Short mmCIF file of C-alpha atoms in Angstrom, two decimals:
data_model
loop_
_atom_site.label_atom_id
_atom_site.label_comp_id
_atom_site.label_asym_id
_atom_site.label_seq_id
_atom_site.Cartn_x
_atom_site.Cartn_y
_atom_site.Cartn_z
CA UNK A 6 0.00 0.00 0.00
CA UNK A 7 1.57 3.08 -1.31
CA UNK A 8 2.05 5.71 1.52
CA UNK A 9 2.99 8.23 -0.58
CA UNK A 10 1.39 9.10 -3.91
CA UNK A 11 2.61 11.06 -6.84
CA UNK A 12 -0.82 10.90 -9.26
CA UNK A 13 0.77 12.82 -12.15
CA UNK A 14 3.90 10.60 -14.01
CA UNK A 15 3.96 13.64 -16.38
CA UNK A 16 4.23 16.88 -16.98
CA UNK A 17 5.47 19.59 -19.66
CA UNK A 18 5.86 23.55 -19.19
CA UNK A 19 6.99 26.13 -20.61
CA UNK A 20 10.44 27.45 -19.91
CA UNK A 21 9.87 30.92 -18.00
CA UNK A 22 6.45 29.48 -16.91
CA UNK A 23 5.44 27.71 -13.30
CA UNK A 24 5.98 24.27 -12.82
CA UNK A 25 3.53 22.62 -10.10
CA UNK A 26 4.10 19.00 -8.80
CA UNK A 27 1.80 17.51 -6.44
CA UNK A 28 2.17 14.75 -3.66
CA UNK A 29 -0.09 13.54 -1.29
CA UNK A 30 0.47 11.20 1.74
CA UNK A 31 -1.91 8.90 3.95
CA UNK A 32 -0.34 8.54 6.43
CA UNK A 33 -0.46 11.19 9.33
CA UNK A 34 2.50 10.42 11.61
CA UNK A 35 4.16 11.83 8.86
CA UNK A 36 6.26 15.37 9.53
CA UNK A 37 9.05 15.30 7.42
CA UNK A 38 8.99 15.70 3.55
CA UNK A 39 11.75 15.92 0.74
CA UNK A 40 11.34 16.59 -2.37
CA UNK A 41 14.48 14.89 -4.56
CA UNK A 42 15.18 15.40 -8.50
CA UNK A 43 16.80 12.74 -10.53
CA UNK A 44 18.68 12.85 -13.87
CA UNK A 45 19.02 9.60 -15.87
CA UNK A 46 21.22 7.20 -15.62
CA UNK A 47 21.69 9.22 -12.08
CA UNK A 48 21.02 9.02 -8.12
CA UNK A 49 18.26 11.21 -6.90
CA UNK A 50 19.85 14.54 -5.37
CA UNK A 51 18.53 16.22 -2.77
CA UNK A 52 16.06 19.22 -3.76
CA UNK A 53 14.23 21.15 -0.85
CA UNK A 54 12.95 19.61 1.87
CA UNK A 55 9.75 20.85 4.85
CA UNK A 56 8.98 20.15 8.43
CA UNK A 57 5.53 19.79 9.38
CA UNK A 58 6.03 23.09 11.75
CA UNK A 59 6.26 24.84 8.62
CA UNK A 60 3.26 25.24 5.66
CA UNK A 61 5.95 26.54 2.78
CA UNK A 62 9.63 26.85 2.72
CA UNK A 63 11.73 28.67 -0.01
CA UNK A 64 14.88 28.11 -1.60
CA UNK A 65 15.62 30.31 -4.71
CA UNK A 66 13.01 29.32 -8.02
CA UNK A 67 12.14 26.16 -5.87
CA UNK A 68 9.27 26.60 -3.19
CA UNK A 69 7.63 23.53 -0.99
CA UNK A 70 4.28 23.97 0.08
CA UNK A 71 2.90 21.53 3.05
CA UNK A 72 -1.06 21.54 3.46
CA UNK A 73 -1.48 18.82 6.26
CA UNK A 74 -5.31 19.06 7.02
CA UNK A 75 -5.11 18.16 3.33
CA UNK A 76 -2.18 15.50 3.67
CA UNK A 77 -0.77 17.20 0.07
CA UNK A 78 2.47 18.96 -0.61
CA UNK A 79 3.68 20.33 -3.49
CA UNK A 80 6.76 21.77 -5.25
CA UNK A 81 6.82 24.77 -7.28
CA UNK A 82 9.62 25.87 -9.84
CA UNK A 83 9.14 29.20 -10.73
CA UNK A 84 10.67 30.14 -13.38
CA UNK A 85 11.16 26.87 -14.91
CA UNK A 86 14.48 26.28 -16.86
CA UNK A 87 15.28 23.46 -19.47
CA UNK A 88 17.65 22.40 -17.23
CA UNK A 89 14.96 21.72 -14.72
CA UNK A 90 13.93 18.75 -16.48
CA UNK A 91 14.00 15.49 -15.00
CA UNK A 92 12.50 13.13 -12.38
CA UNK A 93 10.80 14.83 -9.28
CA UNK A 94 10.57 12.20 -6.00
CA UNK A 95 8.55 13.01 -3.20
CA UNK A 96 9.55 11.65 0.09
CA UNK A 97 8.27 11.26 3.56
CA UNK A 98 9.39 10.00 7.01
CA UNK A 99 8.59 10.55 10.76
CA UNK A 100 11.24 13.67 12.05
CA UNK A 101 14.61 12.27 12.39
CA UNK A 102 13.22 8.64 11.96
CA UNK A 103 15.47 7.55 9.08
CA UNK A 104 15.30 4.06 9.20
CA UNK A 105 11.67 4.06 6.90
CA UNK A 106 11.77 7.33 4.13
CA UNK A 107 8.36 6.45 1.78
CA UNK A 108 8.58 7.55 -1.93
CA UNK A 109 6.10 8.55 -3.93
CA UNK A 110 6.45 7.01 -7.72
CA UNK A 111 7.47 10.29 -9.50
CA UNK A 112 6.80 13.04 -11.59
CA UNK A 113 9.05 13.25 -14.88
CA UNK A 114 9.14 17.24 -15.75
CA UNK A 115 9.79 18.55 -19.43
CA UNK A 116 10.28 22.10 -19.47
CA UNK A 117 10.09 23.25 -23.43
CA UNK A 118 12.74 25.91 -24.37
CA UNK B 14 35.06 14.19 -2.45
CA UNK B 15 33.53 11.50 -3.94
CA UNK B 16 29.89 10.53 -1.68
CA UNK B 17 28.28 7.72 -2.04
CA UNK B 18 29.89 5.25 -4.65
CA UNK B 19 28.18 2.13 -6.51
CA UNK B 20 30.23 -0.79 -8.48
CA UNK B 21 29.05 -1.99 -10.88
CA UNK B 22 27.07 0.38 -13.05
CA UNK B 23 25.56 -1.95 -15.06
CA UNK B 24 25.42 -6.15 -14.55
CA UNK B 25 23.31 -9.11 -16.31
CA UNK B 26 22.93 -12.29 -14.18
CA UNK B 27 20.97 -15.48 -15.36
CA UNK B 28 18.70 -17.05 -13.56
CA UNK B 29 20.16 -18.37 -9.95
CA UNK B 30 23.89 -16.83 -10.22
CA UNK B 31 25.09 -14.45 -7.21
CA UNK B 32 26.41 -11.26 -7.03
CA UNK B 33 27.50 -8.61 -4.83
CA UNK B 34 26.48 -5.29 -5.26
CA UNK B 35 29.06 -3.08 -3.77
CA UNK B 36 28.44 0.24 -2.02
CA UNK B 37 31.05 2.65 -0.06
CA UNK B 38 30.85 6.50 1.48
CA UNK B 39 33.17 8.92 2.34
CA UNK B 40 31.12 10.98 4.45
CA UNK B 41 31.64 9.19 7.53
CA UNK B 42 27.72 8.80 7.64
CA UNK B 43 26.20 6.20 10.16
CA UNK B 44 23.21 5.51 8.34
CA UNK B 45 23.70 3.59 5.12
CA UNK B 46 20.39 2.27 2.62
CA UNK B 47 19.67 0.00 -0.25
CA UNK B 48 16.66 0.98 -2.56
CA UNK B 49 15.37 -0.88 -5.54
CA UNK B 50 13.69 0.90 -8.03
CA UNK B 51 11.37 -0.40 -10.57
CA UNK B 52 9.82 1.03 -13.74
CA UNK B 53 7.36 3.36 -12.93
CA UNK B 54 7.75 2.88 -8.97
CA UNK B 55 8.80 4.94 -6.12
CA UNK B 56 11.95 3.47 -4.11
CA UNK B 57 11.51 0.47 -1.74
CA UNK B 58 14.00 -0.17 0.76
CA UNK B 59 15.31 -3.21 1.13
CA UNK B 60 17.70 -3.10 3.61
CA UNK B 61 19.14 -0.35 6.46
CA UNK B 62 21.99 0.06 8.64
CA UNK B 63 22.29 2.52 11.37
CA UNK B 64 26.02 1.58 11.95
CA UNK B 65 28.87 -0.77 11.53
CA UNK B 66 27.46 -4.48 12.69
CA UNK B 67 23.99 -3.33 12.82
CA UNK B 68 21.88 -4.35 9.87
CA UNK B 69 17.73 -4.30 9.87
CA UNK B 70 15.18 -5.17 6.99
CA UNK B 71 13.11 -2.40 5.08
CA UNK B 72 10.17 -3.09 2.93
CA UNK B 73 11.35 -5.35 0.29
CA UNK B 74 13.96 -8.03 2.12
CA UNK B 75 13.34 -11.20 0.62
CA UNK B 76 16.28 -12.66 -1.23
CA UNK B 77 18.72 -10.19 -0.33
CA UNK B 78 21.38 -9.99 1.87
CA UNK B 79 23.74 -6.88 3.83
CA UNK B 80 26.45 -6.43 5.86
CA UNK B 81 27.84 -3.56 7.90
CA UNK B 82 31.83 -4.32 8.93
CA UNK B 83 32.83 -0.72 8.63
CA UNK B 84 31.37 2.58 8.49
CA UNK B 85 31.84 3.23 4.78
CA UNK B 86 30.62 0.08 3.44
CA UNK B 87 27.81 -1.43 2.32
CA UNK B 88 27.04 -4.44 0.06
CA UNK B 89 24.11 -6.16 -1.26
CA UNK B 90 24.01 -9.85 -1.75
CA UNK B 91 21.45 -11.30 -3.98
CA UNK B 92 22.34 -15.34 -3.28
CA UNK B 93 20.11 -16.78 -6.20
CA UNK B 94 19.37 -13.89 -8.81
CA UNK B 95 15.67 -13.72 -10.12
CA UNK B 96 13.94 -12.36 -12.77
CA UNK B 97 11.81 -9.73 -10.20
CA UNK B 98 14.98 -8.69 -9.06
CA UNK B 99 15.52 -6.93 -12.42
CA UNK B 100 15.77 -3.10 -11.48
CA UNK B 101 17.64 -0.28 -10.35
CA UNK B 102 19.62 -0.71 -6.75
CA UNK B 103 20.17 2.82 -4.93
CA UNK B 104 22.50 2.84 -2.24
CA UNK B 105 22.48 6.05 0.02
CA UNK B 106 23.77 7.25 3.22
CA UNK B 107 23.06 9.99 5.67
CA UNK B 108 23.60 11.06 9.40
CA UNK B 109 21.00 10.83 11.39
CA UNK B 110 19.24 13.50 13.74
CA UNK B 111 20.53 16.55 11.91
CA UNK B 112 17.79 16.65 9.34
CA UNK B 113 20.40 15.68 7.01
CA UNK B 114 18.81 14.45 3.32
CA UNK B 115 19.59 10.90 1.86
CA UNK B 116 22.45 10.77 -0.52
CA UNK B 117 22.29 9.08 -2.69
CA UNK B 118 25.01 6.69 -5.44
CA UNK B 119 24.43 6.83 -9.44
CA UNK B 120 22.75 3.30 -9.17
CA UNK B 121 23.77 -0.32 -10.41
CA UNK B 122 21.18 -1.40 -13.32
CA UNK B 123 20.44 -4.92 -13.06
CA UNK B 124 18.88 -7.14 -15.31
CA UNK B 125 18.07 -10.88 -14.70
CA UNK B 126 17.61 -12.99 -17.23
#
């Protein structure tokens, strides 16, 4: 049973435009959530990452957003870049409980020059 | 400084044949990870380690095998190779309780045929 669910496998923007990926979770023990990009033929590297103390937390383009009434989270890439294209992961875990990270199944990103 | 490093990139095994998949860090990280990833699938972990001589399963165990005799290393044993064992292995690392991310290797592909 998938904990954590990535609904969309696809997705194409613009370049310049906002990119939205969406993640939702079931269960609610969760408070920890990563967001991880992969290239192919590549390891997933880390991206930007929330606690569930927070609702949104900002790193340059890239911007997490944590609705946990909802039990969704979502990334947004703003403005998207070709180079932006790849693999988006979604991952969740109890704080500081690393034993047991759940991944969501991915969200492959094509940003159109 | 190199992270988390997989050998080999790429390997075919037939049916039954064993293998080793080797994985090594130069982080001095405590926490060390095995993920499988298959087509169109988040990661499942297979197998954890939260320090040399401790070993623990993760979601996905069966027919695999770990040990932990240092800090920096890692491998997977698969004893008699089948075809569901045909995907992408993921080692990673990371040190627990800081809110430090996963890191992650480039992946050994596997294909069992």
């Amino acid at each position: 049973d998938q904990q954590v669910k990535q609904n969309s496998p696809s997705l194409s923007v613009q370049e310049g435009r906002i990119s939205i990926l969406n993640c939702d979770y079931t269960n609610s023990m969760f408070d920890y959530f990563l967001w991880y990009k992969k290239y192919p033929a590549e390891g997933p590297t880390f991206l930007i990452s929330i606690s569930s103390i927070k609702d949104k937390n900002e790193d340059g383009r890239f911007t997490v957003f944590l609705n946990k009434s909802a039990k969704h989270l979502s990334l947004h890439i703003v403005p998207s870049q070709p180079g932006d294209s790849a693999v988006y992961f979604c991952a969740a875990s109890r704080t500081y409980n690393f034993n047991k990270f759940y991944f969501g199944s991915g969200t492959k990103l094509n940003v159109k020059p | 400084n190199a992270g988390v490093t997989q050998t080999p990139k790429f390997r075919i095994l037939k049916i039954g044949q064993s293998m080793t998949l080797q994985c090594t860090q130069d982080m001095n990280h405590n926490y060390m990870y095995w993920y499988r990833q298959d087509p169109g699938m988040g990661l499942k972990l297979i197998y954890y380690s939260v320090g040399a001589g401790i070993t623990d399963k993760g979601e996905v165990p069966n027919g695999y095998n770990v040990s932990r005799s240092t800090t920096e290393d890692f491998p997977l044993r698969l004893e008699l190779a089948a075809p569901s064992q045909t995907s992408v292995y993921f080692c990673a690392s990371s040190s627990p309780g800081t809110g430090d991310p996963l890191h992650f290797g480039n992946g050994t592909r596997l294909t069992v045929t």
